Short mmCIF file of C-alpha atoms and ligand atoms in Angstrom, two decimals:
data_model
loop_
_atom_site.label_atom_id
_atom_site.label_comp_id
_atom_site.label_asym_id
_atom_site.label_seq_id
_atom_site.Cartn_x
_atom_site.Cartn_y
_atom_site.Cartn_z
CA MET A 444 112.98 54.03 99.58
CA ARG A 445 115.20 53.17 100.97
CA GLY A 446 115.44 49.20 101.93
CA VAL A 447 113.61 48.20 104.48
CA LYS A 448 115.86 46.97 107.82
CA ARG A 449 115.81 44.27 108.29
CA LEU A 450 114.90 41.96 111.14
CA GLY A 451 118.23 41.00 111.32
CA CYS A 452 119.58 43.89 111.94
CA LEU A 453 117.59 44.45 115.13
CA LEU A 454 118.62 44.22 118.70
CA LEU A 455 116.93 41.14 119.89
CA CYS A 456 114.34 41.65 122.68
CA ALA A 457 114.96 38.80 125.92
CA ALA A 458 112.63 36.90 128.35
CA LEU A 459 108.60 38.00 126.66
CA LEU A 460 106.77 34.81 128.26
CA SER A 461 108.01 35.59 131.87
CA GLY A 462 104.26 37.12 132.49
CA CYS A 463 101.94 33.82 133.03
CA GLY A 464 98.46 35.36 132.81
CA THR A 465 99.03 38.90 132.07
CA PRO A 466 97.03 39.19 129.17
CA SER A 467 99.64 40.72 126.48
CA ARG A 468 99.49 41.64 122.59
CA SER A 469 102.02 42.57 119.68
CA GLU A 470 102.30 43.25 116.10
CA THR A 471 105.14 43.65 113.92
CA ILE A 472 104.17 47.06 112.25
CA PHE A 473 107.03 49.25 109.66
CA ALA A 474 106.85 52.96 109.55
CA MET A 475 110.06 54.71 109.59
CA ASP A 476 111.41 52.90 107.64
CA THR A 477 112.29 49.99 109.60
CA VAL A 478 110.25 46.81 111.25
CA MET A 479 108.33 47.80 114.51
CA ASP A 480 107.96 45.09 117.48
CA LEU A 481 105.10 46.02 120.10
CA THR A 482 104.58 44.13 123.15
CA ALA A 483 102.16 45.88 125.35
CA TYR A 484 100.54 44.12 129.19
CA GLY A 485 97.76 44.30 130.76
CA PRO A 486 93.66 44.77 130.52
CA HIS A 487 94.53 47.58 128.30
CA ALA A 488 96.61 45.85 125.78
CA GLN A 489 94.48 45.62 122.42
CA ASP A 490 93.71 49.37 123.02
CA ALA A 491 97.45 50.41 123.88
CA LEU A 492 98.91 48.87 120.55
CA GLU A 493 96.19 50.55 118.25
CA ALA A 494 97.93 53.96 119.76
CA ALA A 495 100.81 52.95 119.36
CA THR A 496 100.22 52.72 115.42
CA ALA A 497 98.62 56.26 115.40
CA GLU A 498 101.18 57.68 117.11
CA LEU A 499 104.09 56.31 114.84
CA SER A 500 102.27 57.38 111.63
CA ARG A 501 101.05 60.79 113.39
CA ILE A 502 105.32 61.31 113.76
CA GLU A 503 106.14 59.90 110.18
CA ALA A 504 104.43 62.54 108.76
CA LEU A 505 105.25 65.10 110.90
CA ILE A 506 109.29 64.68 110.40
CA SER A 507 109.59 62.62 108.31
CA ALA A 508 112.25 64.63 106.13
CA GLN A 509 111.62 62.30 102.71
CA ARG A 510 106.93 62.77 103.27
CA GLU A 511 105.66 65.82 101.27
CA GLY A 512 103.57 67.51 103.54
CA SER A 513 105.56 66.82 106.36
CA ASP A 514 106.99 69.77 108.34
CA LEU A 515 110.97 68.73 107.73
CA PHE A 516 109.72 68.59 103.78
CA SER A 517 108.51 71.87 103.80
CA VAL A 518 111.50 73.45 105.60
CA ASN A 519 113.92 72.08 103.58
CA ALA A 520 111.56 72.53 100.12
CA ALA A 521 112.35 76.75 101.66
CA ALA A 522 116.25 76.19 102.38
CA GLN A 523 116.76 75.40 98.68
CA SER A 524 116.55 79.01 97.60
CA GLY A 525 119.82 79.13 99.13
CA GLY A 526 118.91 82.59 101.24
CA GLU A 527 117.71 82.92 104.62
CA ALA A 528 113.96 80.98 105.32
CA ALA A 529 111.89 80.97 108.08
CA THR A 530 109.65 78.63 107.70
CA PRO A 531 106.49 77.20 110.11
CA VAL A 532 106.65 74.53 112.12
CA THR A 533 103.71 72.31 114.81
CA GLU A 534 104.78 73.53 117.86
CA GLU A 535 105.60 69.98 118.48
CA THR A 536 108.32 70.33 115.88
CA ALA A 537 109.70 73.52 116.98
CA ALA A 538 110.09 72.23 120.26
CA LEU A 539 111.83 68.80 118.79
CA LEU A 540 114.38 70.39 116.74
CA ALA A 541 115.03 72.91 119.08
CA ARG A 542 116.22 69.59 121.59
CA THR A 543 118.33 68.34 118.91
CA LEU A 544 120.02 72.15 117.56
CA ALA A 545 120.99 71.46 121.78
CA LEU A 546 121.57 68.05 121.45
CA CYS A 547 124.11 69.11 118.29
CA ALA A 548 126.01 72.10 120.53
CA ASP A 549 126.79 70.07 123.10
CA THR A 550 127.86 67.50 121.21
CA ASP A 551 130.09 69.90 119.40
CA GLY A 552 128.40 69.04 115.43
CA ALA A 553 129.44 64.79 115.80
CA LEU A 554 125.28 65.37 115.58
CA ASP A 555 124.56 67.81 112.80
CA VAL A 556 120.90 68.27 112.17
CA THR A 557 121.26 69.61 108.71
CA ILE A 558 123.46 66.34 107.31
CA TYR A 559 120.87 66.04 104.36
CA PRO A 560 122.21 66.86 101.66
CA ALA A 561 126.03 64.85 101.98
CA VAL A 562 122.84 61.69 102.97
CA GLU A 563 121.07 62.58 99.90
CA ALA A 564 124.78 62.28 98.32
CA TRP A 565 125.44 58.55 99.34
CA GLY A 566 122.50 57.57 98.31
CA PHE A 567 121.46 56.80 101.56
CA TYR A 568 117.35 57.66 100.53
CA SER A 569 117.02 56.78 97.37
CA GLY A 570 119.06 53.46 98.09
CA ASP A 571 120.76 54.78 94.64
CA TYR A 572 123.61 54.33 96.50
CA ARG A 573 127.14 56.19 94.83
CA VAL A 574 130.39 57.68 96.64
CA PRO A 575 130.62 60.96 96.07
CA ALA A 576 133.46 63.12 94.28
CA ALA A 577 136.24 65.00 96.45
CA SER A 578 135.19 68.24 94.99
CA ASP A 579 130.91 67.01 95.61
CA LEU A 580 132.09 67.10 99.36
CA GLU A 581 134.46 69.84 99.75
CA ALA A 582 130.87 71.58 98.84
CA LEU A 583 128.93 69.24 101.13
CA ARG A 584 131.00 70.26 104.26
CA ALA A 585 130.44 74.31 103.27
CA GLN A 586 126.18 73.21 102.80
CA VAL A 587 126.26 70.91 107.05
CA ASP A 588 125.94 73.23 109.59
CA TYR A 589 123.53 73.55 112.77
CA ARG A 590 124.72 76.68 113.43
CA GLN A 591 122.72 77.74 110.34
CA VAL A 592 119.60 77.36 111.47
CA ALA A 593 117.45 78.80 114.68
CA VAL A 594 113.83 78.08 116.10
CA ASP A 595 112.07 81.06 116.61
CA GLY A 596 109.36 80.56 117.47
CA THR A 597 106.68 77.90 115.56
CA SER A 598 109.75 79.11 113.16
CA VAL A 599 111.94 77.97 111.94
CA VAL A 600 114.38 79.88 110.50
CA THR A 601 117.05 77.49 107.98
CA HIS A 602 120.01 79.67 105.52
CA GLY A 603 119.91 76.97 102.91
CA GLN A 604 120.97 73.79 105.31
CA LYS A 605 118.21 71.28 104.93
CA LEU A 606 117.66 69.23 107.64
CA ASP A 607 117.61 65.17 108.13
CA LEU A 608 116.32 63.95 112.01
CA GLY A 609 117.40 60.59 110.78
CA ALA A 610 119.44 60.32 113.93
CA VAL A 611 116.97 60.74 116.86
CA GLY A 612 112.93 60.59 115.46
CA LYS A 613 112.75 56.98 116.26
CA GLY A 614 114.27 57.30 120.18
CA TYR A 615 111.27 60.65 119.56
CA ALA A 616 108.66 58.45 118.87
CA ALA A 617 109.57 55.75 121.36
CA ASP A 618 109.09 58.59 123.82
CA GLN A 619 105.93 58.77 123.02
CA VAL A 620 104.40 56.47 122.30
CA THR A 621 105.58 55.36 126.61
CA ALA A 622 104.54 58.06 127.45
CA LEU A 623 100.51 57.18 125.98
CA TRP A 624 100.65 53.82 127.38
CA ARG A 625 102.24 55.74 130.42
CA GLU A 626 98.34 57.79 130.28
CA LEU A 627 96.04 54.70 129.19
CA GLY A 628 97.42 52.80 132.69
CA LEU A 629 99.94 49.97 131.23
CA THR A 630 102.64 49.27 133.53
CA SER A 631 104.57 47.26 131.15
CA GLY A 632 105.86 47.09 127.62
CA LEU A 633 108.56 46.60 124.76
CA LEU A 634 108.87 48.64 121.93
CA ASN A 635 111.93 47.24 119.38
CA LEU A 636 111.75 50.09 116.95
CA GLY A 637 115.25 49.43 114.73
CA GLY A 638 118.01 49.92 117.13
CA ASN A 639 116.11 51.40 119.56
CA ILE A 640 113.79 49.47 122.62
CA GLN A 641 112.81 50.84 124.98
CA CYS A 642 111.09 49.10 128.03
CA LEU A 643 108.12 50.24 130.03
CA GLY A 644 108.17 50.28 133.83
CA ALA A 645 109.97 46.04 134.72
CA LYS A 646 108.04 42.89 132.77
CA PRO A 647 104.81 41.99 133.54
CA ASP A 648 106.33 40.21 136.93
CA GLY A 649 108.08 42.50 137.76
CA SER A 650 110.95 41.90 137.67
CA ASP A 651 113.53 43.71 135.21
CA TRP A 652 114.15 43.51 131.18
CA VAL A 653 116.90 41.50 129.26
CA ILE A 654 117.94 43.02 126.90
CA GLY A 655 120.54 41.62 123.88
CA VAL A 656 122.85 43.97 122.80
CA ARG A 657 124.06 43.00 118.51
CA ASP A 658 127.11 40.91 117.76
CA PRO A 659 127.71 44.03 114.89
CA ALA A 660 129.98 40.71 113.51
CA GLY A 661 127.07 38.44 112.58
CA GLU A 662 122.82 37.57 114.11
CA GLY A 663 124.16 36.56 118.18
CA THR A 664 124.08 38.78 120.91
CA LEU A 665 127.26 40.27 122.12
CA CYS A 666 126.22 41.20 125.38
CA THR A 667 122.15 41.64 127.69
CA VAL A 668 121.22 44.35 129.00
CA THR A 669 118.84 44.42 131.96
CA GLY A 670 117.21 46.99 133.36
CA GLN A 671 113.06 48.68 133.87
CA ASP A 672 112.17 52.31 131.77
CA MET A 673 114.56 52.52 129.92
CA ALA A 674 115.92 53.50 126.48
CA VAL A 675 118.35 51.08 125.23
CA VAL A 676 119.87 52.66 121.61
CA THR A 677 122.27 51.45 118.90
CA SER A 678 123.60 53.14 116.53
CA GLY A 679 125.93 50.12 114.06
CA ALA A 680 127.65 50.16 110.87
CA TYR A 681 126.09 47.30 110.23
CA GLN A 682 122.35 49.25 110.70
CA ARG A 683 122.75 50.26 106.97
CA ASN A 684 124.84 50.29 104.46
CA PHE A 685 126.74 49.45 100.54
CA THR A 686 129.75 47.97 99.58
CA GLN A 687 131.48 49.61 96.23
CA ASP A 688 134.38 48.36 94.74
CA GLY A 689 135.73 46.09 98.31
CA VAL A 690 135.09 49.04 100.27
CA THR A 691 131.91 49.15 102.28
CA TYR A 692 129.68 52.33 103.42
CA HIS A 693 127.85 53.17 105.84
CA HIS A 694 125.20 55.61 106.72
CA ILE A 695 126.85 57.56 110.02
CA LEU A 696 128.19 59.93 108.68
CA ASP A 697 131.07 62.44 110.14
CA PRO A 698 129.92 66.20 109.42
CA ALA A 699 133.71 67.30 109.64
CA THR A 700 134.28 64.83 106.73
CA CYS A 701 129.96 64.46 105.38
CA ALA A 702 131.78 60.61 104.56
CA PRO A 703 131.23 57.73 107.04
CA ALA A 704 132.53 58.32 110.34
CA GLU A 705 135.65 55.82 110.43
CA SER A 706 136.09 57.04 114.52
CA GLY A 707 136.87 53.27 115.13
CA ALA A 708 133.27 52.50 116.38
CA ALA A 709 131.89 49.28 114.88
CA SER A 710 128.74 49.76 117.55
CA VAL A 711 127.89 52.31 119.83
CA THR A 712 124.66 51.29 123.06
CA VAL A 713 123.21 54.26 125.16
CA ILE A 714 121.18 53.42 127.76
CA GLY A 715 119.26 55.92 129.78
CA PRO A 716 115.83 56.90 130.30
CA SER A 717 115.07 58.98 127.09
CA GLY A 718 115.04 57.63 123.76
CA LEU A 719 115.63 61.14 122.41
CA ILE A 720 119.00 61.61 124.30
CA CYS A 721 120.31 57.60 123.60
CA ASP A 722 119.09 57.98 120.05
CA ALA A 723 121.16 60.92 119.55
CA LEU A 724 123.67 60.82 121.96
CA SER A 725 125.10 57.28 120.38
CA THR A 726 124.38 58.13 116.62
CA ALA A 727 126.62 61.34 117.72
CA LEU A 728 129.36 59.16 119.54
CA PHE A 729 130.26 57.17 117.42
CA VAL A 730 130.79 59.73 115.29
CA MET A 731 133.27 60.84 118.19
CA GLY A 732 135.77 57.80 118.82
CA PRO A 733 135.35 56.06 121.01
CA ASP A 734 138.79 57.93 123.49
CA ARG A 735 136.78 60.98 122.38
CA ALA A 736 132.70 59.40 123.98
CA SER A 737 133.98 58.55 126.73
CA ASP A 738 135.57 62.51 128.00
CA TYR A 739 131.81 63.70 127.14
CA TRP A 740 130.76 60.69 129.22
CA GLN A 741 133.06 61.70 131.76
CA GLN A 742 131.75 65.02 131.66
CA ARG A 743 127.62 64.39 131.25
CA GLN A 744 127.35 61.19 132.78
CA ASP A 745 124.14 61.18 132.88
CA PHE A 746 123.78 58.23 130.64
CA ASP A 747 125.39 55.12 130.15
CA MET A 748 126.72 52.81 127.12
CA ILE A 749 128.04 49.65 126.07
CA TYR A 750 131.50 50.98 123.04
CA TYR A 751 132.61 48.19 120.53
CA THR A 752 135.79 48.98 118.40
CA GLN A 753 136.03 47.47 115.50
CA ASP A 754 139.64 45.92 116.67
CA GLY A 755 136.77 43.96 119.42
CA ASP A 756 137.66 46.05 122.74
CA LEU A 757 134.00 46.86 124.45
CA PHE A 758 133.76 49.88 126.57
CA TYR A 759 131.05 49.87 129.06
CA THR A 760 130.49 53.00 131.98
CA SER A 761 130.70 52.00 135.32
CA GLY A 762 127.02 52.31 136.06
CA LEU A 763 125.80 49.45 133.75
CA GLU A 764 128.37 47.66 136.57
CA GLY A 765 126.23 43.96 137.92
CA ARG A 766 123.72 44.98 134.46
CA LEU A 767 125.80 43.69 131.59
CA THR A 768 126.54 39.61 131.45
CA LEU A 769 128.83 39.36 127.85
CA ARG A 770 128.37 36.68 125.47
CA ASP A 771 131.34 33.84 126.48
CA GLY A 772 135.35 34.87 125.67
CA LEU A 773 134.83 38.75 125.26
CA GLU A 774 136.19 40.41 127.69
CA GLY A 775 134.76 44.36 129.01
CA GLN A 776 136.60 46.62 129.38
CA MET A 777 135.11 49.14 133.05
CA LEU A 778 135.34 52.87 132.53
CA THR A 779 135.08 54.39 135.83
CA TRP A 780 134.32 58.16 136.81
CA LYS A 781 136.88 60.18 137.74
CA THR A 782 137.00 63.21 139.23
CA ALA A 783 140.24 65.74 138.90
CA GLY A 784 143.13 65.14 139.87
CA SER A 785 142.41 61.13 140.61
P1 LIG B 148 121.13 55.99 113.23
O1 LIG B 148 121.24 55.41 113.43
O2 LIG B 148 120.18 57.27 114.73
O3 LIG B 148 122.84 56.66 114.30
O4 LIG B 148 120.96 57.68 112.69
C1 LIG B 148 120.86 57.30 112.18
C2 LIG B 148 120.66 58.21 110.79
O5 LIG B 148 120.51 60.12 110.82
C3 LIG B 148 121.67 58.07 109.07
O6 LIG B 148 120.05 57.42 108.16
C4 LIG B 148 121.37 59.31 109.24
O7 LIG B 148 120.00 59.82 108.25
C5 LIG B 148 121.46 60.11 109.53
N1 LIG B 148 123.12 61.06 109.90
C6 LIG B 148 123.70 59.87 109.70
N2 LIG B 148 124.63 60.41 110.16
C7 LIG B 148 124.02 61.48 111.30
C8 LIG B 148 125.13 62.39 111.99
N3 LIG B 148 126.09 62.52 112.38
N4 LIG B 148 124.45 63.37 112.79
C9 LIG B 148 123.22 62.98 112.58
N5 LIG B 148 122.23 62.65 111.86
C10 LIG B 148 123.31 61.62 111.06
MG1 LIG B 149 120.56 57.88 116.59
#
């Protein structure tokens, strides 16, 4: 079993205490291999927490590749044969996989849902970490290719590929929980699912949430970002890694090499309305490196990002102007949208 993510590795949520008089309930649970903090406000706060806990374990049972009986477990077992296999899954998993495959294509394979055998080879599932031989990496590269996977109705068609939804699962789960909370009539709540923060509405007093982004080099914060109804999702080399012979290997793999991405990124935070999209993009933009990530943002422009490099440079997109407070001494560079020719 993979190690428990340390609480210290999580993004920090600030300013929870402002809604004097508004009832609130908080709970810390362990699900999806992550310590999660859930906070709900208002008269239905207790019901909201119970619904959230049940929803998170339901989603884990559905999409965890490691969980026997899950949809993904069945897909991966069928892929074992190496040939074409069509595995029936729930409508929900089919829809999630279809959305994820579209994001794999949109990021030109920087996100690749077929990364499973590479994650396994590096020991990130078992915790039995090892550096695969060059010949093993070459064999893995032939197995990792999202283009060989298709969703046909509620069947997942594979040609030997095994799937891992680790890069998007928590973002999807956060979307589901906030949707449930809205149905319950909540107007204010905060989820901290490891590197995934998701805010429902505003703080109970109506003001913006203030979310801290962790400094990859230590326990402090790099910056804070304010907003409402938003996901703030970070992928960082510091979140899961091991050191062998003086070299540190992290869990975000470049599908092109099947080895930890060496893109110059230290941490990438993506901010936007959808937890799933922010989660997919934080992983993909980490793999891309700062230049490709900046080009990708220019093309899409429907999200914001804070890109922190191993050299200590921080880039942020123009949608964060006025919403970002950088740590003392840290200078950031704002990326602005350029029209063709400007
Ligand atoms: P995240 O923490 O959201 O960046 O996701 C990292 C997790 O997703 C890893 O622990 C792996 O299980 C999986 N993963 C690693 N690299 C990739 C990749 N390039 N594309 C898709 N999933 C990946
Ligand atoms: Mg992710």
